[in-house]
mmCIF file of C-alpha atoms in Angstrom:
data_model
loop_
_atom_site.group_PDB
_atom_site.id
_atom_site.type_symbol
_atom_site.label_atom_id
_atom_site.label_comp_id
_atom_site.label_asym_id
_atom_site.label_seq_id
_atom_site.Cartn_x
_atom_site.Cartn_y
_atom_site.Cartn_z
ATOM 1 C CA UNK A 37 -5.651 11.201 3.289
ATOM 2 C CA UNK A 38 -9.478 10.903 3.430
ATOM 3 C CA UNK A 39 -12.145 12.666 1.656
ATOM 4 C CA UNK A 40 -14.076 14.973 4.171
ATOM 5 C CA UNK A 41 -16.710 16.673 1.728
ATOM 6 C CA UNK A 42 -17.710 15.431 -1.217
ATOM 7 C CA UNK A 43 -20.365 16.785 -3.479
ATOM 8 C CA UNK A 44 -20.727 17.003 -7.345
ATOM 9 C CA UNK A 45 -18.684 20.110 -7.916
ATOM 10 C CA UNK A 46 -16.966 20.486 -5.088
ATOM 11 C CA UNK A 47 -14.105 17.469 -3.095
ATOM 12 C CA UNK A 48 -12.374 18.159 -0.138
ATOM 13 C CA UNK A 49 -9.683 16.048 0.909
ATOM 14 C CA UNK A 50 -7.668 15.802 4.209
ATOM 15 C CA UNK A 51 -4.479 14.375 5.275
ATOM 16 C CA UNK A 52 -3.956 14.506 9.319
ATOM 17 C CA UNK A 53 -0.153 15.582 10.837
ATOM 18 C CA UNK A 54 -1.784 13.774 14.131
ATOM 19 C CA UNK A 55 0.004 10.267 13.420
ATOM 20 C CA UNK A 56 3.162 11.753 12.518
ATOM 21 C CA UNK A 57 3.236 13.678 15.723
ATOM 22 C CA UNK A 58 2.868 10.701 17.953
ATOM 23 C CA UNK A 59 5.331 8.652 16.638
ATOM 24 C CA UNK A 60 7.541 11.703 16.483
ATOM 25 C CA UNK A 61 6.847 12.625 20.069
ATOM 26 C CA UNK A 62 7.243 8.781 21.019
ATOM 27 C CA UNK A 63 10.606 8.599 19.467
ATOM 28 C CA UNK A 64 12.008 12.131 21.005
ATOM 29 C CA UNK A 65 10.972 10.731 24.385
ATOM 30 C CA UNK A 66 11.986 7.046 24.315
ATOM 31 C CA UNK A 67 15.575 8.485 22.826
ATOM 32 C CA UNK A 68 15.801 10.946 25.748
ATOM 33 C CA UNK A 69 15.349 7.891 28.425
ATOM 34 C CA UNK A 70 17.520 5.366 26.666
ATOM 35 C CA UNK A 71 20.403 8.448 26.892
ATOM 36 C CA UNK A 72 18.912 9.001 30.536
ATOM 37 C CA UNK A 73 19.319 5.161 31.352
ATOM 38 C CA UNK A 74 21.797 4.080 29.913
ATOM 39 C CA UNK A 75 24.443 7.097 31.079
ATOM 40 C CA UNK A 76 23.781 6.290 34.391
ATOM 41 C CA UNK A 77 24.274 2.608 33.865
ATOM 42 C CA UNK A 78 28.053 3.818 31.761
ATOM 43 C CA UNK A 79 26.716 2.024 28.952
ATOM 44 C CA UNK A 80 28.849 2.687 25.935
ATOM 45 C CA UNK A 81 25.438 2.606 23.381
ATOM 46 C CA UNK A 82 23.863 6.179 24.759
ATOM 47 C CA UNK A 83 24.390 7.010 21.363
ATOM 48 C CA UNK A 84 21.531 5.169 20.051
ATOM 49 C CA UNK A 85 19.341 7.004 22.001
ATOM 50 C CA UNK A 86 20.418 10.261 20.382
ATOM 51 C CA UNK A 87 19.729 8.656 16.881
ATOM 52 C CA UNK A 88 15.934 8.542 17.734
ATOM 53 C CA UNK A 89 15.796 11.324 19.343
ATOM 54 C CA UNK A 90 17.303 13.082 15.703
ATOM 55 C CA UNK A 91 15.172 10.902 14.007
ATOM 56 C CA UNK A 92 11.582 11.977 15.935
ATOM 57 C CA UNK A 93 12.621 15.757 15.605
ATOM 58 C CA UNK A 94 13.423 15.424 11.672
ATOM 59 C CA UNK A 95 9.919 13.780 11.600
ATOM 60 C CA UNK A 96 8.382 16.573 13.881
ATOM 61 C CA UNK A 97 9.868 19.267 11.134
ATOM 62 C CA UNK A 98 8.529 17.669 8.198
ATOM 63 C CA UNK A 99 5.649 16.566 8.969
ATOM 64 C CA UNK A 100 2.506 18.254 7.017
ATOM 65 C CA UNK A 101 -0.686 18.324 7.020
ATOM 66 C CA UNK A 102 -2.413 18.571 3.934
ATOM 67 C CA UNK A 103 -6.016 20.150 2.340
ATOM 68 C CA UNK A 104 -6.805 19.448 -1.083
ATOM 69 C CA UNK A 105 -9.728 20.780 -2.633
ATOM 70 C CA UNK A 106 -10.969 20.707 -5.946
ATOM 71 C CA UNK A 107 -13.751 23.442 -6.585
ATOM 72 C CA UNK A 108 -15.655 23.558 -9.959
ATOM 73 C CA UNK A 109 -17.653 26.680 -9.349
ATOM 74 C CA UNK A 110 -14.171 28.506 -9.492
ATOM 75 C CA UNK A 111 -12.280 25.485 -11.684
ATOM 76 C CA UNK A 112 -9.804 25.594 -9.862
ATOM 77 C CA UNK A 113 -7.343 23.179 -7.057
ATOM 78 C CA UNK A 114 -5.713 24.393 -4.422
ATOM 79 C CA UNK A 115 -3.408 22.379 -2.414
ATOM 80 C CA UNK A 116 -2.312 23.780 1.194
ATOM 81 C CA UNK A 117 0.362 22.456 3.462
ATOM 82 C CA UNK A 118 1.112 22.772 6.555
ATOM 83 C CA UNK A 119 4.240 22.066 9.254
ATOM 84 C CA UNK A 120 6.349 23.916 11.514
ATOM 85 C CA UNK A 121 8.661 24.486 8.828
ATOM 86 C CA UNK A 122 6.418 26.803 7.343
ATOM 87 C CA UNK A 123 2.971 26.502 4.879
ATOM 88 C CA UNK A 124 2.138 27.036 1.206
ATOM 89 C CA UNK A 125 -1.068 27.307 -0.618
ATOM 90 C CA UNK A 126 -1.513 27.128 -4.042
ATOM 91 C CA UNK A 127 -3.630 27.316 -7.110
ATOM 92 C CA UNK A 128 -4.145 25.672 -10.300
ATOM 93 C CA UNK A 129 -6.673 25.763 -12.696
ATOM 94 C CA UNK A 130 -8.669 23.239 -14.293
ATOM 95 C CA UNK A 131 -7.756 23.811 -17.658
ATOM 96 C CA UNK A 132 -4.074 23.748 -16.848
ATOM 97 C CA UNK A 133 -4.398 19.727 -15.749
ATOM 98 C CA UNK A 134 -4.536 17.011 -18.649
ATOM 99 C CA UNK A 135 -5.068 13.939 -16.024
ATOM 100 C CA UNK A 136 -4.926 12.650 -12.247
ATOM 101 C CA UNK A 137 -2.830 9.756 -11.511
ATOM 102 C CA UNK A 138 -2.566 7.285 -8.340
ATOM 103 C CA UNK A 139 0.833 5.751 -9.098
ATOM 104 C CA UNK A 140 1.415 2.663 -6.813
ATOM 105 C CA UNK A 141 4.783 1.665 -5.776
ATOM 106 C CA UNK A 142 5.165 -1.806 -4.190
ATOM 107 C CA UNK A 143 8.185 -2.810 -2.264
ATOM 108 C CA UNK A 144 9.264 -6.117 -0.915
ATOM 109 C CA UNK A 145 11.358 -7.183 2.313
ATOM 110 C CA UNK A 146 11.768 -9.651 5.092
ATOM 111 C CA UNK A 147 10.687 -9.098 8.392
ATOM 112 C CA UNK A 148 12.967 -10.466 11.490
ATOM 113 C CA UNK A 149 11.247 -13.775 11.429
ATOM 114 C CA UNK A 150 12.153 -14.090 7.624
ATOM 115 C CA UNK A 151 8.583 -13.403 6.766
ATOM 116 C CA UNK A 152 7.945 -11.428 3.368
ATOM 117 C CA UNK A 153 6.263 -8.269 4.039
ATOM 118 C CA UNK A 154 4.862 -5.857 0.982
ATOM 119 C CA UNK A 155 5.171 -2.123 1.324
ATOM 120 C CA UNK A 156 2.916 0.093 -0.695
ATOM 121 C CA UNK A 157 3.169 3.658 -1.036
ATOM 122 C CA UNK A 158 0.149 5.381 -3.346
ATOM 123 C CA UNK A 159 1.402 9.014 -4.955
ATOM 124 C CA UNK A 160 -1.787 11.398 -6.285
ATOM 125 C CA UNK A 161 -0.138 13.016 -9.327
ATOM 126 C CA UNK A 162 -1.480 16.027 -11.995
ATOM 127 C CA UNK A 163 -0.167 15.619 -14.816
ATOM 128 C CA UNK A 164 -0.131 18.940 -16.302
ATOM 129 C CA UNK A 165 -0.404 20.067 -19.984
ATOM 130 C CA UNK A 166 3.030 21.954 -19.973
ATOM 131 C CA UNK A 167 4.476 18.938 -18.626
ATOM 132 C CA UNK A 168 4.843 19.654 -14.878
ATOM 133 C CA UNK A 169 4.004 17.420 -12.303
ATOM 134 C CA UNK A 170 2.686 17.909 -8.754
ATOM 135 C CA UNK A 171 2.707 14.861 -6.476
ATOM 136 C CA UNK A 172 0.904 14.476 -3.067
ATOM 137 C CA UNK A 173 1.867 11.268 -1.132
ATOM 138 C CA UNK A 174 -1.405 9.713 -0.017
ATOM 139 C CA UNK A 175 -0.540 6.490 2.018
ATOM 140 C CA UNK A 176 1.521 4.263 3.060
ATOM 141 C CA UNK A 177 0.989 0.760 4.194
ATOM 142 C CA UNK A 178 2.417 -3.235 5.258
ATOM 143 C CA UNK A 179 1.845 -6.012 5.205
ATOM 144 C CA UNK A 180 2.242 -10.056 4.900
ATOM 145 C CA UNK A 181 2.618 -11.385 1.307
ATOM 146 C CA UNK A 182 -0.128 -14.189 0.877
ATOM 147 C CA UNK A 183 -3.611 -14.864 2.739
ATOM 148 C CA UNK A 184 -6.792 -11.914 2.546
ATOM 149 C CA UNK A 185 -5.792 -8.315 4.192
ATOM 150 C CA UNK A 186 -9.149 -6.547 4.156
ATOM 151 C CA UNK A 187 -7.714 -3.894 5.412
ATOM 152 C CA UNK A 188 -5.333 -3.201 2.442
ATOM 153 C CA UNK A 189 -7.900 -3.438 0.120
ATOM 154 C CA UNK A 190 -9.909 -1.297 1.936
ATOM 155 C CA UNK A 191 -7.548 1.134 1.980
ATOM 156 C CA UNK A 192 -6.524 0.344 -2.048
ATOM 157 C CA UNK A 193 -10.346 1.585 -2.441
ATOM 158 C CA UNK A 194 -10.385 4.534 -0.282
ATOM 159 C CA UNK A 195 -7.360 6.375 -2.639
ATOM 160 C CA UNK A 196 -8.923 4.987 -5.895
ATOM 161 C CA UNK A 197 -11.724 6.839 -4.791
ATOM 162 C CA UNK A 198 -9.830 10.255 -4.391
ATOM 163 C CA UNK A 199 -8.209 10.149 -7.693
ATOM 164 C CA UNK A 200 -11.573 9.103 -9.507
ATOM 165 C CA UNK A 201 -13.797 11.504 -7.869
ATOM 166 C CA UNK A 202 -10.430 14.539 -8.239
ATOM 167 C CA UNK A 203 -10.716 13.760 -11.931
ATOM 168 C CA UNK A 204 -14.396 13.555 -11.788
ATOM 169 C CA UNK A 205 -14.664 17.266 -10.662
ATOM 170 C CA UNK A 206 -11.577 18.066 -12.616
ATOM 171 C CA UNK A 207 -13.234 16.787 -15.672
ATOM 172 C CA UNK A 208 -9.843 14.769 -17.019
ATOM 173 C CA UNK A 209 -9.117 11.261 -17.357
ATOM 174 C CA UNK A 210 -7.953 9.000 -14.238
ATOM 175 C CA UNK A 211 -5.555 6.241 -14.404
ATOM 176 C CA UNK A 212 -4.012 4.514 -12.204
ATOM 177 C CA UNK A 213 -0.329 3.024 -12.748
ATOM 178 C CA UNK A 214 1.524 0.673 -10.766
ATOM 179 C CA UNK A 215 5.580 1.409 -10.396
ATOM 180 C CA UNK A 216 7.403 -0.862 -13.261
ATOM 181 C CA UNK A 217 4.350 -0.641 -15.822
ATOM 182 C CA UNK A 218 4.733 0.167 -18.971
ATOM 183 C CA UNK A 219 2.431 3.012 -20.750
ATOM 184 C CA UNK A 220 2.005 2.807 -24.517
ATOM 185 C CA UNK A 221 5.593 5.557 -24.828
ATOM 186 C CA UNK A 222 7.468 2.789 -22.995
ATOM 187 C CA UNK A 223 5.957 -0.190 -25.319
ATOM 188 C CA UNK A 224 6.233 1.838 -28.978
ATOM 189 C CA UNK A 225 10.234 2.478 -28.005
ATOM 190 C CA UNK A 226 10.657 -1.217 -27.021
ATOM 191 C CA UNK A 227 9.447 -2.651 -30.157
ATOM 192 C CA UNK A 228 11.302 0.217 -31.434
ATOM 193 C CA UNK A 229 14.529 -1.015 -30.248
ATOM 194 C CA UNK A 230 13.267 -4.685 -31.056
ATOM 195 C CA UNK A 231 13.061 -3.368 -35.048
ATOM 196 C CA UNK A 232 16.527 -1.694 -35.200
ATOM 197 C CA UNK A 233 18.137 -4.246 -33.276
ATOM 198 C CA UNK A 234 16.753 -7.123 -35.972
ATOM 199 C CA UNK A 235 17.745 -4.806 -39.010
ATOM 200 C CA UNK A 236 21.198 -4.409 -37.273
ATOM 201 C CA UNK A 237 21.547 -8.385 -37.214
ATOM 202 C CA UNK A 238 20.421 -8.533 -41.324
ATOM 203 C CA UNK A 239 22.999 -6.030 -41.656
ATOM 204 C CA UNK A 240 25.591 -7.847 -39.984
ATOM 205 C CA UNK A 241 24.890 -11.521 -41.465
ATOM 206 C CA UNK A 242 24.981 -9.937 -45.350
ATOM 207 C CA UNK A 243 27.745 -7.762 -45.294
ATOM 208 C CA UNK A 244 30.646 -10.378 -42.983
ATOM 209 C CA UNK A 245 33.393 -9.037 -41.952
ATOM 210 C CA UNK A 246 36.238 -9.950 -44.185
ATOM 211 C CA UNK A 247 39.924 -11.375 -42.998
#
């Protein structure tokens, strides 16, 4: 997703189907030929071929395109999707929305060479006052662990951007959380737990249990 218009009351942001279409398109096609190929050669692994060719046309029926916009003239968002499954548009207003949130999931795995790669997914989130939550996948990306990968932090900056300038307009905090971290809930019931386990143990050592 990428901003497209940007001004002080008014954001616009964008999030192509384009990619998702290729590689869906790419897959359908390659799994057709390997079928293609590999019936006339009696090779007993057509299957595979059908497996991307299910696996490009799931990704051709869910993939969206999204438009978010956040207009302060009307205070409102509106979030719009978009696939051949169908489309939805809808509105919330400003005063409904306590903060915006880029939560950042990192994942870890080994390549085929044995190389550690890092996967990170960023999820915009509104955090509601009534509790709800309504979560837009932004980006995905991978790459190497170790060494300088511009491009990752340019990317890292392009979606900090969106949720800063969305709570800008909004007019609500921003934070940003990483997957695992703890927010001040998650710390006061620790030390919670901490407390009651330490009064359990006083417990225990002054009253012994008795033959």
């Amino acid at each position: 997703m990428k901003i497209t218009q940007d001004t002080q009351t008014y954001l616009e942001c964008k999030k192509s189907a384009l990619v998702g279409y290729i590689v869906s398109g790419l897959l359908m096609l390659g799994g057709v030929a390997a079928v293609i190929i590999m019936l006339l050669q009696s090779a007993s692994q057509w299957w595979l071929g059908l497996i991307a060719l299910a696996i490009g046309v799931a990704i051709l029926l869910l993939n969206k395109s999204i438009t978010l916009t956040a207009d302060g003239n009307v205070r409102q968002i509106r979030i719009a999707k978009k696939s051949l499954l169908g489309a939805s548009d809808n509105a919330y207003s400003f005063n409904d929305i306590k903060e915006v949130m880029i939560e950042e999931d990192r994942d870890y795995e080994r390549d085929s060479d044995g190389d550690r790669k890092e996967r990170i997914t960023y999820v915009l989130i509104f955090n509601f006052n009534n509790g709800y939550q309504e979560a837009i996948n932004l980006a995905r990306s991978s790459s190497s662990v170790g060494g300088l990968n511009m491009s990752r932090f340019s990317q890292n900056n392009a979606v900090m951007r969106i949720g800063q300038r969305m709570a800008e307009v909004i007019g609500v905090p921003f934070n940003h959380k990483r997957r695992g971290d703890m927010d001040i809930g998650d710390v006061v019931s620790s030390v919670g737990e901490v407390i009651r386990q330490v009064k359990q143990a006083k417990q225990d050592n002054q009253n012994p249990p008795h033959a």
